[in-house]
Short mmCIF file of C-alpha atoms and ligand atoms in Angstrom, two decimals:
data_model
loop_
_atom_site.label_atom_id
_atom_site.label_comp_id
_atom_site.label_asym_id
_atom_site.label_seq_id
_atom_site.Cartn_x
_atom_site.Cartn_y
_atom_site.Cartn_z
CA MET A 1 88.75 -35.72 -5.98
CA ARG A 2 91.55 -33.33 -5.25
CA ALA A 3 95.10 -34.36 -6.11
CA ARG A 4 97.10 -35.98 -3.30
CA ASN A 5 100.08 -34.09 -1.90
CA SER A 6 103.47 -35.77 -1.73
CA TYR A 7 102.98 -36.99 1.85
CA GLU A 8 99.63 -38.53 0.94
CA GLN A 9 101.16 -40.13 -2.14
CA LYS A 10 103.85 -41.66 0.05
CA LEU A 11 101.22 -43.29 2.26
CA MET A 12 99.32 -44.50 -0.81
CA ARG A 13 102.55 -46.07 -2.11
CA GLN A 14 103.01 -47.90 1.19
CA SER A 15 99.42 -49.09 1.13
CA GLY A 16 99.89 -50.24 -2.46
CA LEU A 17 103.02 -52.18 -1.60
CA ILE A 18 101.13 -54.12 1.05
CA ALA A 19 98.34 -54.82 -1.44
CA SER A 20 100.85 -55.95 -4.09
CA LYS A 21 102.49 -58.42 -1.73
CA ALA A 22 99.13 -59.72 -0.57
CA LEU A 23 97.93 -60.18 -4.16
CA LYS A 24 101.15 -61.95 -5.11
CA ALA A 25 100.78 -64.31 -2.15
CA ALA A 26 97.13 -64.92 -3.04
CA LEU A 27 97.86 -65.74 -6.67
CA GLY A 28 100.62 -68.12 -5.60
CA LYS A 29 98.01 -70.03 -3.60
CA VAL A 30 95.47 -70.40 -6.45
CA LYS A 31 96.31 -74.01 -7.25
CA LEU A 32 94.44 -77.28 -7.76
CA GLY A 33 92.76 -78.34 -4.53
CA ALA A 34 93.19 -75.06 -2.69
CA THR A 35 90.08 -73.12 -1.65
CA GLY A 36 89.05 -69.49 -1.83
CA PHE A 37 88.74 -69.51 1.91
CA GLU A 38 92.42 -70.50 2.26
CA VAL A 39 93.43 -67.77 -0.17
CA ASP A 40 91.45 -65.25 1.86
CA LYS A 41 93.20 -66.31 5.07
CA ILE A 42 96.62 -65.90 3.45
CA VAL A 43 95.71 -62.42 2.27
CA GLU A 44 94.44 -61.47 5.72
CA LYS A 45 97.66 -62.74 7.34
CA GLU A 46 99.84 -60.98 4.79
CA ILE A 47 98.06 -57.65 5.20
CA TYR A 48 98.19 -57.77 9.01
CA ALA A 49 101.83 -58.90 9.02
CA GLN A 50 102.74 -55.76 7.09
CA GLY A 51 100.84 -53.46 9.43
CA GLY A 52 97.89 -52.95 7.12
CA ASP A 53 94.19 -53.33 7.74
CA LEU A 54 91.39 -54.90 5.73
CA SER A 55 89.77 -52.22 3.61
CA TYR A 56 86.75 -54.42 2.87
CA LYS A 57 85.87 -54.37 6.55
CA THR A 58 84.79 -50.78 5.91
CA VAL A 59 82.02 -52.16 3.68
CA PRO A 60 78.91 -52.71 5.86
CA GLY A 61 78.19 -56.40 6.30
CA TYR A 62 81.41 -57.67 4.69
CA LYS A 63 84.01 -59.42 6.83
CA TYR A 64 86.56 -60.96 4.44
CA ALA A 65 89.91 -59.70 3.19
CA THR A 66 89.11 -60.56 -0.44
CA CYS A 67 86.38 -61.14 -2.95
CA ILE A 68 86.94 -64.33 -4.95
CA THR A 69 84.97 -65.40 -8.00
CA VAL A 70 85.25 -68.48 -10.20
CA ASN A 71 84.28 -68.99 -13.88
CA GLU A 72 80.84 -67.36 -14.40
CA GLY A 73 81.35 -65.36 -11.19
CA VAL A 74 82.32 -61.78 -12.01
CA VAL A 75 82.69 -59.72 -8.83
CA HIS A 76 82.07 -59.52 -5.08
CA GLY A 77 82.27 -63.28 -4.51
CA ILE A 78 82.49 -64.40 -0.90
CA PRO A 79 85.42 -66.81 -0.33
CA THR A 80 84.15 -70.39 0.00
CA ASP A 81 85.55 -73.81 0.85
CA ARG A 82 84.99 -75.15 -2.69
CA LYS A 83 88.26 -76.64 -4.00
CA PHE A 84 89.70 -75.16 -7.20
CA VAL A 85 89.63 -77.61 -10.10
CA ASP A 86 91.59 -77.85 -13.32
CA GLY A 87 90.51 -75.14 -15.74
CA ASP A 88 88.88 -72.85 -13.17
CA LEU A 89 89.17 -69.18 -13.98
CA VAL A 90 89.69 -67.52 -10.61
CA SER A 91 89.55 -63.79 -9.83
CA ILE A 92 90.98 -62.38 -6.61
CA ASP A 93 90.01 -58.84 -5.59
CA LEU A 94 91.49 -57.25 -2.47
CA ALA A 95 91.98 -53.88 -0.87
CA VAL A 96 94.24 -52.59 1.90
CA MET A 97 93.86 -49.77 4.36
CA TYR A 98 97.14 -48.39 5.71
CA LYS A 99 97.23 -45.38 8.05
CA GLY A 100 93.81 -44.50 6.67
CA TRP A 101 94.77 -44.80 2.98
CA HIS A 102 93.12 -47.38 0.74
CA THR A 103 94.46 -49.18 -2.33
CA ASP A 104 92.46 -51.67 -4.39
CA CYS A 105 93.56 -54.34 -6.87
CA ALA A 106 92.41 -57.52 -8.60
CA TRP A 107 93.74 -60.17 -10.94
CA SER A 108 92.37 -63.24 -12.71
CA VAL A 109 94.24 -66.48 -13.35
CA LEU A 110 93.62 -69.95 -14.73
CA VAL A 111 94.03 -73.00 -12.50
CA SER A 112 95.94 -75.47 -14.57
CA GLY A 113 97.14 -78.91 -13.63
CA GLN A 114 97.83 -80.51 -16.99
CA GLU A 115 100.82 -80.02 -19.24
CA THR A 116 98.72 -79.58 -22.35
CA GLU A 117 95.71 -77.35 -22.11
CA ASN A 118 92.41 -78.27 -23.71
CA LYS A 119 90.46 -75.96 -26.03
CA GLU A 120 88.45 -74.35 -23.25
CA GLN A 121 91.61 -73.62 -21.27
CA LEU A 122 93.29 -72.06 -24.30
CA GLU A 123 90.22 -69.86 -24.78
CA LYS A 124 90.30 -68.86 -21.14
CA THR A 125 93.99 -68.02 -21.45
CA LYS A 126 93.23 -65.73 -24.39
CA PHE A 127 90.33 -64.15 -22.47
CA LEU A 128 92.68 -63.33 -19.58
CA LYS A 129 95.39 -61.97 -21.87
CA ILE A 130 92.93 -59.53 -23.42
CA GLY A 131 91.64 -58.43 -20.01
CA GLU A 132 95.15 -57.71 -18.79
CA ALA A 133 96.01 -55.86 -22.00
CA ALA A 134 92.87 -53.72 -21.56
CA LEU A 135 94.00 -52.82 -18.04
CA TRP A 136 97.41 -51.60 -19.26
CA ASP A 137 95.72 -49.76 -22.16
CA GLY A 138 93.57 -47.93 -19.61
CA ILE A 139 96.51 -47.18 -17.31
CA VAL A 140 98.48 -45.61 -20.18
CA GLN A 141 95.68 -43.03 -20.48
CA ALA A 142 95.79 -42.07 -16.78
CA VAL A 143 97.90 -38.98 -17.37
CA ASP A 144 97.60 -35.30 -16.52
CA GLY A 145 95.45 -33.46 -19.07
CA ASN A 146 93.51 -36.53 -20.21
CA ARG A 147 89.93 -37.25 -19.21
CA VAL A 148 88.23 -40.24 -17.60
CA GLY A 149 86.71 -41.10 -20.99
CA ASP A 150 90.18 -41.67 -22.43
CA ILE A 151 90.73 -44.49 -19.92
CA SER A 152 87.23 -45.87 -20.51
CA ALA A 153 87.46 -45.84 -24.30
CA ALA A 154 90.85 -47.56 -24.29
CA ILE A 155 89.55 -50.41 -22.13
CA GLN A 156 86.38 -50.79 -24.18
CA ALA A 157 88.24 -50.87 -27.50
CA ARG A 158 90.51 -53.71 -26.39
CA ILE A 159 87.74 -55.81 -24.84
CA GLU A 160 85.17 -55.36 -27.60
CA GLY A 161 87.87 -55.65 -30.26
CA ALA A 162 88.38 -59.22 -29.10
CA GLY A 163 84.64 -59.97 -29.13
CA TYR A 164 84.12 -59.76 -25.37
CA SER A 165 81.91 -57.39 -23.32
CA VAL A 166 82.55 -54.75 -20.68
CA VAL A 167 80.18 -54.93 -17.71
CA ARG A 168 78.08 -51.75 -17.48
CA SER A 169 76.71 -51.99 -13.94
CA LEU A 170 80.08 -51.86 -12.11
CA VAL A 171 82.93 -49.43 -12.62
CA GLY A 172 86.37 -48.36 -11.42
CA HIS A 173 86.64 -45.44 -9.03
CA GLY A 174 88.72 -42.90 -7.22
CA VAL A 175 90.42 -44.42 -4.16
CA GLY A 176 92.38 -43.10 -1.19
CA ARG A 177 90.69 -41.72 1.90
CA SER A 178 88.00 -44.31 1.35
CA LEU A 179 87.71 -47.40 -0.83
CA HIS A 180 85.27 -45.81 -3.25
CA GLU A 181 85.56 -42.14 -4.17
CA ASP A 182 84.71 -39.91 -7.10
CA PRO A 183 85.18 -39.98 -10.00
CA LYS A 184 83.67 -43.17 -11.40
CA ILE A 185 85.95 -44.81 -13.96
CA PRO A 186 83.83 -46.91 -16.33
CA GLY A 187 85.44 -49.44 -18.64
CA PHE A 188 83.29 -48.05 -21.44
CA GLY A 189 82.80 -44.53 -22.76
CA ALA A 190 83.96 -41.87 -25.18
CA LYS A 191 87.44 -40.51 -25.62
CA GLY A 192 87.85 -36.89 -24.53
CA LYS A 193 84.73 -36.92 -22.31
CA GLY A 194 84.26 -36.93 -18.55
CA VAL A 195 86.20 -35.57 -15.58
CA GLY A 196 89.64 -34.08 -16.28
CA LEU A 197 92.63 -35.96 -14.84
CA GLU A 198 95.28 -34.18 -12.84
CA SER A 199 98.65 -35.32 -11.52
CA GLY A 200 98.32 -36.72 -8.01
CA MET A 201 94.80 -38.12 -8.38
CA THR A 202 94.60 -41.71 -7.17
CA LEU A 203 92.39 -44.05 -9.19
CA ALA A 204 91.37 -47.70 -9.08
CA ILE A 205 91.18 -48.59 -12.77
CA GLU A 206 89.12 -51.74 -13.28
CA VAL A 207 88.48 -54.01 -16.24
CA ILE A 208 85.32 -55.95 -15.42
CA PHE A 209 84.44 -58.02 -18.46
CA THR A 210 82.73 -61.15 -19.72
CA SER A 211 83.18 -63.55 -22.60
CA GLY A 212 79.49 -63.19 -23.52
CA SER A 213 76.75 -60.72 -22.67
CA PRO A 214 77.57 -57.91 -20.19
CA GLU A 215 74.40 -58.58 -18.16
CA LEU A 216 74.92 -59.71 -14.54
CA VAL A 217 72.68 -61.38 -11.98
CA LEU A 218 73.04 -61.34 -8.18
CA GLY A 219 73.56 -64.74 -6.56
CA SER A 220 71.54 -66.18 -3.69
CA ASP A 221 74.30 -65.17 -1.22
CA ARG A 222 73.27 -61.55 -2.05
CA TRP A 223 76.93 -60.63 -2.76
CA THR A 224 78.29 -62.52 -5.74
CA TYR A 225 77.48 -61.24 -9.22
CA TYR A 226 77.41 -63.83 -12.02
CA THR A 227 77.07 -63.42 -15.77
CA ALA A 228 73.41 -63.75 -16.73
CA ASP A 229 74.30 -65.99 -19.69
CA ARG A 230 76.81 -68.08 -17.70
CA SER A 231 79.72 -66.90 -19.83
CA TRP A 232 83.03 -66.25 -18.02
CA GLY A 233 83.80 -63.21 -15.93
CA GLY A 234 87.24 -61.63 -15.61
CA LEU A 235 88.63 -58.89 -13.39
CA PHE A 236 91.83 -56.84 -13.63
CA GLU A 237 92.32 -53.83 -11.39
CA MET A 238 95.22 -51.64 -10.28
CA THR A 239 95.47 -48.50 -8.17
CA VAL A 240 97.49 -45.76 -9.87
CA ILE A 241 98.62 -42.18 -9.28
CA VAL A 242 97.92 -39.98 -12.29
CA GLY A 243 101.19 -38.41 -13.49
CA LYS A 244 102.56 -36.11 -16.14
CA GLY A 245 103.05 -38.31 -19.20
CA LYS A 246 102.89 -41.54 -17.15
CA ALA A 247 100.82 -43.08 -14.41
CA GLU A 248 102.50 -44.64 -11.40
CA VAL A 249 101.11 -48.11 -10.66
CA LEU A 250 100.94 -48.74 -6.90
CA THR A 251 99.69 -52.32 -6.83
CA ASP A 252 101.82 -54.11 -9.41
CA TRP A 253 102.20 -57.49 -7.70
CA ARG A 254 104.55 -58.69 -10.47
CA LYS A 255 107.22 -56.28 -9.23
CA VAL A 256 107.31 -57.22 -5.54
N1 LIG B 1 86.98 -54.40 -4.76
C1 LIG B 1 85.66 -54.02 -5.12
C2 LIG B 1 85.88 -52.83 -6.00
O1 LIG B 1 86.73 -52.93 -6.79
C3 LIG B 1 84.81 -53.72 -3.93
C4 LIG B 1 84.45 -54.90 -3.16
S1 LIG B 1 83.51 -54.46 -1.81
C5 LIG B 1 83.15 -55.87 -0.99
O2 LIG B 1 85.33 -51.80 -5.94
F1 LIG B 1 82.49 -55.53 0.06
F2 LIG B 1 82.45 -56.65 -1.74
F3 LIG B 1 84.24 -56.45 -0.65
CO1 LIG B 2 87.68 -51.35 -6.99
#
């Protein structure tokens, strides 16, 4: 990928702002009794209201605004009308296209209805905390002069350090003119290896991880990937612009 010029970066920022607001709205809707389908509709509305388009519509055969997975679901889940229940671990993945520029982001949360969490919920909370930390560890490495492997190794160290696994069959990616561009950004790899990073490159850094084995199986809907051992799946993803000394995060929903 070539670096984006300042005009292109401006459009990417606008696309990212739409994605951030949509993700924030989606996460606010992940509550007891709500459904993935409802969350998807909110995201669609939010993206259109801000003048954006659904990036996932550029994927042949896919017609939703989001991918939503629960518990042992890991990625590419089709939104359904199943109601969220107490203790569900829900991942929302969405992408926006704005004036032809794509941004991609995902976040995982726990559905909690009780005041005191049980043991499984506490373990899920820890699982999510580590996944988020791995994402920020990876983003810190997205600086001019580093290599893709620096991002990958940072993510892998945090996930495996906590006893979890990084999925091997799916990876982060360049993003911008299309949803998926070069280079691939695995969540596993060796420091100092891989494609060199340059200011202005736009990357979707993804932490795709499980609480057990990294092996995945494809569900009967032919979209959703589940963990083969039925352990939990988690997903944290942000689109960033590589910078000198610091990456600029375009999809930080916590700041909008
Ligand atoms: N958001 C996914 C990614 O991070 C892509 C989902 S494509 C879809 O690369 F068609 F399944 F929506
Ligand atoms: Co992605």
